[in-house]
mmCIF file with all atom_site columns, C-alpha atoms in Angstrom:
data_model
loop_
_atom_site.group_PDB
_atom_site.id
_atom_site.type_symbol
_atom_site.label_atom_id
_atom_site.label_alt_id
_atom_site.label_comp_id
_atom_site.label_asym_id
_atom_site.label_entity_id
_atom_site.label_seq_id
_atom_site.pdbx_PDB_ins_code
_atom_site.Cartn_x
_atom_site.Cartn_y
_atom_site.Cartn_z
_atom_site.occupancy
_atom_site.B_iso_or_equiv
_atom_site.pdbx_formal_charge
_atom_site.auth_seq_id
_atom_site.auth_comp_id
_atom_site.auth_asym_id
_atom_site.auth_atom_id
_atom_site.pdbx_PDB_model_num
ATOM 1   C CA . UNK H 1 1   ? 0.000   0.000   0.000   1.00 70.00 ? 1   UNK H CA 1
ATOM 2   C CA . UNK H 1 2   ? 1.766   3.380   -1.130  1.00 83.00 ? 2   UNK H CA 1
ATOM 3   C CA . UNK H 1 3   ? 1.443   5.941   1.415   1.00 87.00 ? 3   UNK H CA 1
ATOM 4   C CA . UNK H 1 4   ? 1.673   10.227  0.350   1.00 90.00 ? 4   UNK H CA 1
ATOM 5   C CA . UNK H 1 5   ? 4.629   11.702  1.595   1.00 90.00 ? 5   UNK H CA 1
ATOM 6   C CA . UNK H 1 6   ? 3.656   14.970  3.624   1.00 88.00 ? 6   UNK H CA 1
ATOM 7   C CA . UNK H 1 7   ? 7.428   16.767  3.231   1.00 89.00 ? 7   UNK H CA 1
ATOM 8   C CA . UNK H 1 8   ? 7.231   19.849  1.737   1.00 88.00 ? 8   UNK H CA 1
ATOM 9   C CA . UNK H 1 9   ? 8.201   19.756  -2.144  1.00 86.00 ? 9   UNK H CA 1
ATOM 10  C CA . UNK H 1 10  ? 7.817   16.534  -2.022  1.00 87.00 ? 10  UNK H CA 1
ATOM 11  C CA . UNK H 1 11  ? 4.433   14.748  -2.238  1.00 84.00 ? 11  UNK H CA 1
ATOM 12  C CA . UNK H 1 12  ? 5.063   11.096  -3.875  1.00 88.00 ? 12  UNK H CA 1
ATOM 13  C CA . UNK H 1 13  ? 3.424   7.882   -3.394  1.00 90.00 ? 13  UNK H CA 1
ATOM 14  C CA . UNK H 1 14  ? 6.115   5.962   -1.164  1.00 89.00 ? 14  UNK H CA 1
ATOM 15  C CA . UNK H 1 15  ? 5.979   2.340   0.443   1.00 88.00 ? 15  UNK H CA 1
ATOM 16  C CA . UNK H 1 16  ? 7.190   2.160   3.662   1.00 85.00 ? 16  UNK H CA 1
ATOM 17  C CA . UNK H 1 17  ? 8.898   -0.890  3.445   1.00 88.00 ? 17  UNK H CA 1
ATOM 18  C CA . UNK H 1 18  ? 11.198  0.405   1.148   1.00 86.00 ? 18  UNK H CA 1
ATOM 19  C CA . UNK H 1 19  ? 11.566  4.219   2.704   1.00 87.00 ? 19  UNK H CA 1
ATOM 20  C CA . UNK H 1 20  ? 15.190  4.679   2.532   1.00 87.00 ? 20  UNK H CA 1
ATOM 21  C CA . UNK H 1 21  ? 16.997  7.666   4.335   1.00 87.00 ? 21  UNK H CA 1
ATOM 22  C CA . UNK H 1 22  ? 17.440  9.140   1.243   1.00 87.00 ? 22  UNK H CA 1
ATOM 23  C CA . UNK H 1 23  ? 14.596  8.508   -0.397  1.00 88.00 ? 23  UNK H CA 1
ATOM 24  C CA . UNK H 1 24  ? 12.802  11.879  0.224   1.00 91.00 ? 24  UNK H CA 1
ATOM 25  C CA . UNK H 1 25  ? 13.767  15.507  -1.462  1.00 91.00 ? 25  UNK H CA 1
ATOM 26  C CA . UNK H 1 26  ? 11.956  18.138  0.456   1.00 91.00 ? 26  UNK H CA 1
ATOM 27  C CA . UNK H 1 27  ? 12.363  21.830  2.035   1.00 91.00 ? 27  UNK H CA 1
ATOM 28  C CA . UNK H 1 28  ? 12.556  22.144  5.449   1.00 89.00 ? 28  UNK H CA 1
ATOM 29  C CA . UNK H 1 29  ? 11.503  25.524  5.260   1.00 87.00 ? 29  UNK H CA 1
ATOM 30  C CA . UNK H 1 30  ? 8.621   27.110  4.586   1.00 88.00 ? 30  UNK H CA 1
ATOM 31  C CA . UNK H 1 31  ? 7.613   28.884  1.278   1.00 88.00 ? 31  UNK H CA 1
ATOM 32  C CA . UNK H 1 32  ? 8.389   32.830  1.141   1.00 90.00 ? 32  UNK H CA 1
ATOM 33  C CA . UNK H 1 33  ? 5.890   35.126  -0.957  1.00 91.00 ? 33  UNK H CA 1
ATOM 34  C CA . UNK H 1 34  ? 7.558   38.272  -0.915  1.00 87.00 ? 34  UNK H CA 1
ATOM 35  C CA . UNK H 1 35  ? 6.705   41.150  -3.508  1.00 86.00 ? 35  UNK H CA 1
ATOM 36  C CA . UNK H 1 36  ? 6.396   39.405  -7.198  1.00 87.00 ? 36  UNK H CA 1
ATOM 37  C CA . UNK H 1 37  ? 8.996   36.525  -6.164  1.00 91.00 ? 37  UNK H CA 1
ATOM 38  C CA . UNK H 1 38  ? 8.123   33.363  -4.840  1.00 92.00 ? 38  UNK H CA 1
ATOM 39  C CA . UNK H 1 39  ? 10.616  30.669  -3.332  1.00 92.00 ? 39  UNK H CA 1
ATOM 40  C CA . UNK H 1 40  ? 11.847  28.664  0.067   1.00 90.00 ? 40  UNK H CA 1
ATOM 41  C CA . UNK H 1 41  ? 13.098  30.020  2.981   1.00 90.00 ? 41  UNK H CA 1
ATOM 42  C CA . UNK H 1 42  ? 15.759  27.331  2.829   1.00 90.00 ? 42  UNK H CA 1
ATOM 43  C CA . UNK H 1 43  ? 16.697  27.873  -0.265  1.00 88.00 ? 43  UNK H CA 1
ATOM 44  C CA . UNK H 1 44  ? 18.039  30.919  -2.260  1.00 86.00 ? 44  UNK H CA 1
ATOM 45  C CA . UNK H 1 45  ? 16.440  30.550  -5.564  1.00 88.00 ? 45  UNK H CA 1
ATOM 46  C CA . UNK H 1 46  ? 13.581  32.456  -6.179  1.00 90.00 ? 46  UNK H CA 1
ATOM 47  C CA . UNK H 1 47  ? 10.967  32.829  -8.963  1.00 92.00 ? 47  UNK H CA 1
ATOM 48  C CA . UNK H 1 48  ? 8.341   35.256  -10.318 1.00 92.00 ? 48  UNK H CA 1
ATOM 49  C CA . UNK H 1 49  ? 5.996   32.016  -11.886 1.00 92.00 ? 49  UNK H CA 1
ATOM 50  C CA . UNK H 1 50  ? 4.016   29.936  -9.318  1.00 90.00 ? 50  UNK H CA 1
ATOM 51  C CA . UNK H 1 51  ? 4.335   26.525  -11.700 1.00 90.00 ? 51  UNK H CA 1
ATOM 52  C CA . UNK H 1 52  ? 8.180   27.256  -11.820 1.00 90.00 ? 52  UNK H CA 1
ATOM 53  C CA . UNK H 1 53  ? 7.881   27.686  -7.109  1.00 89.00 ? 53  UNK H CA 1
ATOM 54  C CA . UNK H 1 54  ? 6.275   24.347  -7.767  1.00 87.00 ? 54  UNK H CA 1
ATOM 55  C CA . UNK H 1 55  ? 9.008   22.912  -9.438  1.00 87.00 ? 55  UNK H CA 1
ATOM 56  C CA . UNK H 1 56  ? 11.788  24.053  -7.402  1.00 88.00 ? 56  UNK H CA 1
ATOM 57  C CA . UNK H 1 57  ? 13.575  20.723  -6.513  1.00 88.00 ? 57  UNK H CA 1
ATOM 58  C CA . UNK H 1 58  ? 14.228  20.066  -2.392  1.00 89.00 ? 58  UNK H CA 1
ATOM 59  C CA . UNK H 1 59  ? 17.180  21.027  -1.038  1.00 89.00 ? 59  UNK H CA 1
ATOM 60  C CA . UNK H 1 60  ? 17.279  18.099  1.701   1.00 90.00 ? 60  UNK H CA 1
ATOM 61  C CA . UNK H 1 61  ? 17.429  14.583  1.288   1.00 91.00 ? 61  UNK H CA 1
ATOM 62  C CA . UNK H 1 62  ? 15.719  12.195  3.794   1.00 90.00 ? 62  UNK H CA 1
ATOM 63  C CA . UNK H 1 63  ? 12.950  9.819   4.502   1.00 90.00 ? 63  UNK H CA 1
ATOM 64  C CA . UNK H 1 64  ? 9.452   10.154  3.259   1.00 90.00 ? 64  UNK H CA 1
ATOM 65  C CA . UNK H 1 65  ? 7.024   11.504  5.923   1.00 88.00 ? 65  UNK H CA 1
ATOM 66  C CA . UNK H 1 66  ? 3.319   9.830   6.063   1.00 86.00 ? 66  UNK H CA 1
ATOM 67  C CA . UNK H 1 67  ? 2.347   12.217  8.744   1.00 87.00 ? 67  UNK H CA 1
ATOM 68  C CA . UNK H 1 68  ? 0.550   15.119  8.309   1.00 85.00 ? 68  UNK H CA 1
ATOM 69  C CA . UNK H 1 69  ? 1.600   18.235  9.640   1.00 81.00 ? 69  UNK H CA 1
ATOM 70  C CA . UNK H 1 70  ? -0.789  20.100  12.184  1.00 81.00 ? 70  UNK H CA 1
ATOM 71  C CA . UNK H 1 71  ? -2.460  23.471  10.997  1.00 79.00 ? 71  UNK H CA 1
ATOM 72  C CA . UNK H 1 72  ? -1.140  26.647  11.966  1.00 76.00 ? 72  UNK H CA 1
ATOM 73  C CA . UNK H 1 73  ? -2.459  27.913  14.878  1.00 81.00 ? 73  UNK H CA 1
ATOM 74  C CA . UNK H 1 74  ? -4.565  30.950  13.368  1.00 80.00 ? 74  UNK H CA 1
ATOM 75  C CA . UNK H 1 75  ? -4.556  33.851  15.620  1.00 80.00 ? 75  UNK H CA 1
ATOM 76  C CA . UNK H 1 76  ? -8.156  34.509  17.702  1.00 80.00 ? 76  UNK H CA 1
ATOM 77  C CA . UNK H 1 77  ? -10.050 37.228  16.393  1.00 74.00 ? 77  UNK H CA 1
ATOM 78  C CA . UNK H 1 78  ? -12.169 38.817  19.326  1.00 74.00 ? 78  UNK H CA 1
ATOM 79  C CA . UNK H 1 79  ? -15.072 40.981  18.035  1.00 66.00 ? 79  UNK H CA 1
ATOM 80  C CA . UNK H 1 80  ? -16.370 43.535  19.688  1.00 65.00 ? 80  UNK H CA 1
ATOM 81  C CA . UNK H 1 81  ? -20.593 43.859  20.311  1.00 66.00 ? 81  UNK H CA 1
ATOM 82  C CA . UNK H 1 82  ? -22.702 46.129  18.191  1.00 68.00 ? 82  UNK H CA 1
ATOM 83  C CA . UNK H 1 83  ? -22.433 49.839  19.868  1.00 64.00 ? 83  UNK H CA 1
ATOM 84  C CA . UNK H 1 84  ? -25.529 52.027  19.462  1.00 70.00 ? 84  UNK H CA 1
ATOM 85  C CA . UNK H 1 85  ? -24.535 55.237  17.566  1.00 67.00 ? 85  UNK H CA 1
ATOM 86  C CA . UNK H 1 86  ? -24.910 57.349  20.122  1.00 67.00 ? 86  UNK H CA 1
ATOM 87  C CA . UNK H 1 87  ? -22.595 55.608  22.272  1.00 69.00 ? 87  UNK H CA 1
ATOM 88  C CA . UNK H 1 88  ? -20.257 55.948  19.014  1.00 67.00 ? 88  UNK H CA 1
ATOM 89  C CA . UNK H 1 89  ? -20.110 59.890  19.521  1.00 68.00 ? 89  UNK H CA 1
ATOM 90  C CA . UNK H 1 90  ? -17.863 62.108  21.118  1.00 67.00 ? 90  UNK H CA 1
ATOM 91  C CA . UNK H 1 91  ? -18.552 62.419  25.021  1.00 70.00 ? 91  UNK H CA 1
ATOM 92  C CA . UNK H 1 92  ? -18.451 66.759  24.860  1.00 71.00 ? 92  UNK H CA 1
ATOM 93  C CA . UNK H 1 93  ? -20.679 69.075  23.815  1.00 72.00 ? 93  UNK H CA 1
ATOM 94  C CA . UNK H 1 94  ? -20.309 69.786  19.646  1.00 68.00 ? 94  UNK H CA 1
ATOM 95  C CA . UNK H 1 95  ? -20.670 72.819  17.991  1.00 73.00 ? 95  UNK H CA 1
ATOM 96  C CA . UNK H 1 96  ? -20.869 72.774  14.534  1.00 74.00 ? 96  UNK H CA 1
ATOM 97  C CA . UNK H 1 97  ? -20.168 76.110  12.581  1.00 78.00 ? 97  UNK H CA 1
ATOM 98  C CA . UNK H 1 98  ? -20.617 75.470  8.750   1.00 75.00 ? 98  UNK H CA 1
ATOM 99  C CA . UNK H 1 99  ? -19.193 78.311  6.521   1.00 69.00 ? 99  UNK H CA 1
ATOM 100 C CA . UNK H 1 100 ? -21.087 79.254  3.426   1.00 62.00 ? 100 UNK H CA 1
ATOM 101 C CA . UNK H 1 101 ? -20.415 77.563  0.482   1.00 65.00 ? 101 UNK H CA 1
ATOM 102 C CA . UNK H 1 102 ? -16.925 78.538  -1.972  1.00 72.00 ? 102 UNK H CA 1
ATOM 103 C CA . UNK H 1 103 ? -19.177 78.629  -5.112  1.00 72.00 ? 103 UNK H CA 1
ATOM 104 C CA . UNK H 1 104 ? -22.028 80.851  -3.104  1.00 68.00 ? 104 UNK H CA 1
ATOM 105 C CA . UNK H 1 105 ? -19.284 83.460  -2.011  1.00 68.00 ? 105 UNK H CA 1
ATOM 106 C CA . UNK H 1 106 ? -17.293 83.616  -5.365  1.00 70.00 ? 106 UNK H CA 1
ATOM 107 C CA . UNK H 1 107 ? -20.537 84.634  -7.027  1.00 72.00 ? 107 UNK H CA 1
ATOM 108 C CA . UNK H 1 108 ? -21.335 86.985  -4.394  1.00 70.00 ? 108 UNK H CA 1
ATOM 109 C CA . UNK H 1 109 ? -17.805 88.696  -4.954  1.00 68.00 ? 109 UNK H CA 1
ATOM 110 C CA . UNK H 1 110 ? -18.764 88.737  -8.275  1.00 67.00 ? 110 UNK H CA 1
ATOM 111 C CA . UNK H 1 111 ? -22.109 90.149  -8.346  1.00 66.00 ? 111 UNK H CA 1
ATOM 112 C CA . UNK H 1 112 ? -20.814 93.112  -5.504  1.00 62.00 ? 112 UNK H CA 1
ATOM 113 C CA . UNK H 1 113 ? -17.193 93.841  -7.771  1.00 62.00 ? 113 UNK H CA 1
ATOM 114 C CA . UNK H 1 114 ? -19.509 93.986  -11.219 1.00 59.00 ? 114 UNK H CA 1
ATOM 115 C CA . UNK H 1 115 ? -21.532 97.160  -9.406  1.00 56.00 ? 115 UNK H CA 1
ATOM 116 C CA . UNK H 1 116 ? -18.591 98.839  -7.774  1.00 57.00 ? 116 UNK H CA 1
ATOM 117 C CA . UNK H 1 117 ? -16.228 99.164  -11.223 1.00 53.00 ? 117 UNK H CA 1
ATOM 118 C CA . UNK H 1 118 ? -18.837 99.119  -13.949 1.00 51.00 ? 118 UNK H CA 1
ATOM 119 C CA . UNK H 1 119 ? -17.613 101.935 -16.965 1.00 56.00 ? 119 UNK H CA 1
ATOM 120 C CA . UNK H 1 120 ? -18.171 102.646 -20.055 1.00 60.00 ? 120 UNK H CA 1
ATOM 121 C CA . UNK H 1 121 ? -16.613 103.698 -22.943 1.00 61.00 ? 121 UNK H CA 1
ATOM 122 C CA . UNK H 1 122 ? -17.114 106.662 -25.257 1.00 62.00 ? 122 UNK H CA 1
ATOM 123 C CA . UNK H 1 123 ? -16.121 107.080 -28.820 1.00 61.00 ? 123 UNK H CA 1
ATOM 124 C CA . UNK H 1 124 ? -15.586 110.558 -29.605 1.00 61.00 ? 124 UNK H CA 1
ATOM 125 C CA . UNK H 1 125 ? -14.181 112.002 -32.377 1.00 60.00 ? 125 UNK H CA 1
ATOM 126 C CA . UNK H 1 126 ? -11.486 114.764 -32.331 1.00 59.00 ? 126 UNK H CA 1
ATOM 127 C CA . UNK H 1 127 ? -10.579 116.792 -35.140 1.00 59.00 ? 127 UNK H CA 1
ATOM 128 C CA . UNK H 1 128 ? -6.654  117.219 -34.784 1.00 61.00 ? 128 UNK H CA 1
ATOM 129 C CA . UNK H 1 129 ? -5.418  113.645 -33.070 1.00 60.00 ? 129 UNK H CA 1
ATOM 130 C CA . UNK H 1 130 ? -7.943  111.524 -35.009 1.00 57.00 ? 130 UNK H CA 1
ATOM 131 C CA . UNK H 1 131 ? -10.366 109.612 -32.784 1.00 56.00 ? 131 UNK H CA 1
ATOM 132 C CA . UNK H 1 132 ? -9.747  109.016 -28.889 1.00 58.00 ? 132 UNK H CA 1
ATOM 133 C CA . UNK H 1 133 ? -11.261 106.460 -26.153 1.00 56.00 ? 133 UNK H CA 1
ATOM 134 C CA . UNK H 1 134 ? -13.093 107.904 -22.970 1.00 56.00 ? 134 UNK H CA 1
ATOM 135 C CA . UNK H 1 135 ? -13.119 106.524 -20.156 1.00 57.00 ? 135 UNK H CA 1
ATOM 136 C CA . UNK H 1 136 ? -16.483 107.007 -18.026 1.00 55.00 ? 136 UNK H CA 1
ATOM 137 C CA . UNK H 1 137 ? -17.705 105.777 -14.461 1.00 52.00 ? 137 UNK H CA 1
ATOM 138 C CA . UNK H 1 138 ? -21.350 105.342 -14.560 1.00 53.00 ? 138 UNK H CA 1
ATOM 139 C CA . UNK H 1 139 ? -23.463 106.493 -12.070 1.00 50.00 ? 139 UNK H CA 1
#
């Protein structure tokens, strides 16, 4: 009966009659994802392609493993209850002051700077220096 060898790299069908010490090449390590490149952390060779990671051939040689490895132990998340919003707020007293709008008071500015400098200009004609621009405030 062939047994699947749990070394990492590894995983061949292996009898265990015939498991020599040298049988197995495996990493030790465990894999490194870091950035774009892939590899071991027992090894130096690293790769951008997850088939060519796969590939990589163990750097150890020893006897095939038929045990599996436990999990890692995943941290504990705690969650925290459901707050009601106004248990959410600040604890002092708030006092919002909203400014006016920047598109409200640039149209105001406007509308106040078009009645303080509106002029007008006259076209009259002189009869020495040819015809001359006047400049007139309105009133």
């Amino acid at each position: 009966m062939a047994l699947l060898c749990y070394n990492r790299g590894c995983g061949q069908r292996f009898d265990p009659e015939a498991n020599a010490d040298d049988a197995c090449t495996y990493h030790p390590g465990v894999p490194v994802f870091h950035d774009a490149l892939k590899g071991w952390s027992c090894c130096k060779r690293r790769t951008t392609d997850f088939s060519d990671f796969l590939s990589i051939v163990g750097c150890t040689k020893g006897r095939h493993n038929s045990e599996k490895p436990p999990e890692p132990v995943k941290p504990e998340v705690k969650t925290t209850e459901k707050k009601e919003l106004s248990e959410l707020k600040p604890k002092f007293q708030e006092h919002i002051i909203q400014a006016p709008k920047p598109v409200e008071a640039i149209k105001r500015q406007r509308q106040a700077n078009l009645f303080q400098f509106e002029a007008s200009l006259v076209y009259r004609v002189s009869s020495r220096k040819g015809p001359k621009l006047h400049r007139e405030t309105l009133s």
